[in-house]
């Protein structure tokens, strides 16, 4: 008696998951013949017969069909074609082999599909955030991942205590929290270069907005992350600009030690203005603060004094508290700064020049890097 080959078993048709079919309609005569041979001879299923079952499982998975009806069809065929003679143990062992092969093929096809989907998602995220693809094609691909660029979108970026990868527990937890509250409403949560990233409609983001909720969830899931939110921008290119703004805000927060777990680019527009002309800022820092390097101990302590003084709203007592100094010691340092630079921190006009130079020094990491020279 002949056995099956490695080709797929006869299938009348495999219907799509949307047409109401429970699964592929199968011709299981080859399976029934194999059971009869097993019962008569005691042999196990051949490699070709098992391959045919695996292929069948793969076809079902690729067609979007559930596995339960496929297993049920094999069990029903077993009951219908149960051999009259032979050992029941042999038959049951063959059934177990066949069902296991079907499940193996089904799971293998699903794993391949998951890997392909993850690769396609990663490629899309890279193209979207770097703007490397044709705008029309990128917009068409975006719908597959739940994004529609008919409205403005904004990007939020969260930096946690460790780097995150796609599929890690923290990104999954944040994404599930957003989906539970907002559904798949034009929201994409992903990772990029170790950061958590959320792309969402940004025309409205009040206290209940998607990006605000993302910031809360990211903060909780990471144990205290810092989140930066770019401004809403139109179109695919707008996502790139908003993402870059969010990254720049994170960099500013690190350099200036800005307080607050959530920082918005819209609230920090003065800093890009100040740093747009780097050469001018470098000259301002060198001209205004350069004389501080003549002080004993260098410019560092006096620059720290100015930073604390301005951060405290120019309140001497509060600045002294932040520096763990007496008010008298702080007043002496401010007088020393006045003598060296010629600029009085108490004078409104001169104070503005000093404060702008201090911001520039922090952005340029002066004097540690000597960037102002």
PDB file of N, CA, C and O in Angstrom, residues 22 39 42 52 73 96 113 155 170 174 236 249 260 266 272 285 294 298 301 313 318 339 369:
ATOM      1  N   UNK A  22     -14.433  27.818   9.061  1.00  0.00           N
ATOM      2  CA  UNK A  22     -13.746  27.400  10.276  1.00  0.00           C
ATOM      3  C   UNK A  22     -12.331  26.967   9.983  1.00  0.00           C
ATOM      4  O   UNK A  22     -11.508  26.892  10.860  1.00  0.00           O
ATOM      5  N   UNK A  39      -2.106   0.066  12.187  1.00  0.00           N
ATOM      6  CA  UNK A  39      -2.812  -0.971  12.946  1.00  0.00           C
ATOM      7  C   UNK A  39      -2.429  -2.365  12.482  1.00  0.00           C
ATOM      8  O   UNK A  39      -2.317  -3.304  13.295  1.00  0.00           O
ATOM      9  N   UNK A  42       2.038  -2.334  12.751  1.00  0.00           N
ATOM     10  CA  UNK A  42       2.712  -1.854  13.961  1.00  0.00           C
ATOM     11  C   UNK A  42       3.781  -0.810  13.695  1.00  0.00           C
ATOM     12  O   UNK A  42       4.497  -0.399  14.620  1.00  0.00           O
ATOM     13  N   UNK A  52       3.917  15.766   5.777  1.00  0.00           N
ATOM     14  CA  UNK A  52       2.638  16.196   5.214  1.00  0.00           C
ATOM     15  C   UNK A  52       1.756  16.833   6.273  1.00  0.00           C
ATOM     16  O   UNK A  52       1.059  17.823   6.020  1.00  0.00           O
ATOM     17  N   UNK A  73     -10.664  17.864  13.130  1.00  0.00           N
ATOM     18  CA  UNK A  73     -10.875  17.105  11.890  1.00  0.00           C
ATOM     19  C   UNK A  73     -10.083  15.808  11.906  1.00  0.00           C
ATOM     20  O   UNK A  73     -10.565  14.752  11.454  1.00  0.00           O
ATOM     21  N   UNK A  96      -1.261  10.450  18.000  1.00  0.00           N
ATOM     22  CA  UNK A  96      -0.460  11.421  18.759  1.00  0.00           C
ATOM     23  C   UNK A  96       0.645  12.014  17.887  1.00  0.00           C
ATOM     24  O   UNK A  96       0.899  13.227  17.904  1.00  0.00           O
ATOM     25  N   UNK A 113       5.861  34.125  11.073  1.00  0.00           N
ATOM     26  CA  UNK A 113       5.019  35.299  10.858  1.00  0.00           C
ATOM     27  C   UNK A 113       5.323  36.391  11.881  1.00  0.00           C
ATOM     28  O   UNK A 113       5.378  37.579  11.549  1.00  0.00           O
ATOM     29  N   UNK A 155       5.588  63.358  19.103  1.00  0.00           N
ATOM     30  CA  UNK A 155       6.376  62.226  19.564  1.00  0.00           C
ATOM     31  C   UNK A 155       6.862  62.510  20.980  1.00  0.00           C
ATOM     32  O   UNK A 155       7.355  63.602  21.271  1.00  0.00           O
ATOM     33  N   UNK A 170       9.138  46.270  29.899  1.00  0.00           N
ATOM     34  CA  UNK A 170       8.700  47.657  30.123  1.00  0.00           C
ATOM     35  C   UNK A 170       7.960  48.226  28.913  1.00  0.00           C
ATOM     36  O   UNK A 170       6.858  48.769  29.059  1.00  0.00           O
ATOM     37  N   UNK A 174       3.919  49.400  28.998  1.00  0.00           N
ATOM     38  CA  UNK A 174       3.457  50.749  28.648  1.00  0.00           C
ATOM     39  C   UNK A 174       2.475  50.684  27.488  1.00  0.00           C
ATOM     40  O   UNK A 174       1.429  51.352  27.499  1.00  0.00           O
ATOM     41  N   UNK A 236       3.966  63.083   7.589  1.00  0.00           N
ATOM     42  CA  UNK A 236       5.023  62.130   7.926  1.00  0.00           C
ATOM     43  C   UNK A 236       6.300  62.854   8.332  1.00  0.00           C
ATOM     44  O   UNK A 236       6.955  62.490   9.315  1.00  0.00           O
ATOM     45  N   UNK A 249      15.248  67.990  23.608  1.00  0.00           N
ATOM     46  CA  UNK A 249      14.799  68.354  24.946  1.00  0.00           C
ATOM     47  C   UNK A 249      15.445  67.445  25.989  1.00  0.00           C
ATOM     48  O   UNK A 249      15.857  67.901  27.067  1.00  0.00           O
ATOM     49  N   UNK A 260      11.555  68.147  36.721  1.00  0.00           N
ATOM     50  CA  UNK A 260      10.265  67.707  36.196  1.00  0.00           C
ATOM     51  C   UNK A 260      10.392  66.457  35.375  1.00  0.00           C
ATOM     52  O   UNK A 260      11.275  66.356  34.519  1.00  0.00           O
ATOM     53  N   UNK A 266       7.578  72.781  23.544  1.00  0.00           N
ATOM     54  CA  UNK A 266       6.875  74.058  23.411  1.00  0.00           C
ATOM     55  C   UNK A 266       7.189  75.008  24.564  1.00  0.00           C
ATOM     56  O   UNK A 266       7.098  76.229  24.411  1.00  0.00           O
ATOM     57  N   UNK A 272      16.620  76.621  22.061  1.00  0.00           N
ATOM     58  CA  UNK A 272      17.079  76.556  20.670  1.00  0.00           C
ATOM     59  C   UNK A 272      17.440  77.916  20.098  1.00  0.00           C
ATOM     60  O   UNK A 272      18.360  78.035  19.286  1.00  0.00           O
ATOM     61  N   UNK A 285      30.121  83.432  26.265  1.00  0.00           N
ATOM     62  CA  UNK A 285      30.593  82.716  27.453  1.00  0.00           C
ATOM     63  C   UNK A 285      32.043  83.077  27.739  1.00  0.00           C
ATOM     64  O   UNK A 285      32.421  83.371  28.883  1.00  0.00           O
ATOM     65  N   UNK A 294      40.376  83.066  36.637  1.00  0.00           N
ATOM     66  CA  UNK A 294      41.473  83.637  37.416  1.00  0.00           C
ATOM     67  C   UNK A 294      41.298  83.389  38.901  1.00  0.00           C
ATOM     68  O   UNK A 294      42.240  83.572  39.685  1.00  0.00           O
ATOM     69  N   UNK A 298      39.694  77.950  40.171  1.00  0.00           N
ATOM     70  CA  UNK A 298      39.143  77.976  38.828  1.00  0.00           C
ATOM     71  C   UNK A 298      37.727  78.526  38.780  1.00  0.00           C
ATOM     72  O   UNK A 298      37.183  79.003  39.773  1.00  0.00           O
ATOM     73  N   UNK A 301      33.645  76.657  40.928  1.00  0.00           N
ATOM     74  CA  UNK A 301      32.839  77.024  42.097  1.00  0.00           C
ATOM     75  C   UNK A 301      32.007  78.291  41.889  1.00  0.00           C
ATOM     76  O   UNK A 301      30.853  78.356  42.322  1.00  0.00           O
ATOM     77  N   UNK A 313      15.920  82.010  41.735  1.00  0.00           N
ATOM     78  CA  UNK A 313      15.180  83.251  41.490  1.00  0.00           C
ATOM     79  C   UNK A 313      15.895  84.459  42.031  1.00  0.00           C
ATOM     80  O   UNK A 313      15.238  85.457  42.388  1.00  0.00           O
ATOM     81  N   UNK A 318      17.924  81.430  49.607  1.00  0.00           N
ATOM     82  CA  UNK A 318      17.607  80.136  49.000  1.00  0.00           C
ATOM     83  C   UNK A 318      18.824  79.572  48.268  1.00  0.00           C
ATOM     84  O   UNK A 318      19.095  78.361  48.331  1.00  0.00           O
ATOM     85  N   UNK A 339      33.603  91.567  40.809  1.00  0.00           N
ATOM     86  CA  UNK A 339      34.937  92.143  40.617  1.00  0.00           C
ATOM     87  C   UNK A 339      35.649  91.518  39.414  1.00  0.00           C
ATOM     88  O   UNK A 339      36.326  92.218  38.647  1.00  0.00           O
ATOM     89  N   UNK A 369      35.062  71.210  29.303  1.00  0.00           N
ATOM     90  CA  UNK A 369      35.509  70.876  27.955  1.00  0.00           C
ATOM     91  C   UNK A 369      36.284  71.995  27.285  1.00  0.00           C
ATOM     92  O   UNK A 369      36.822  71.817  26.208  1.00  0.00           O
TER      93      UNK A 369
END
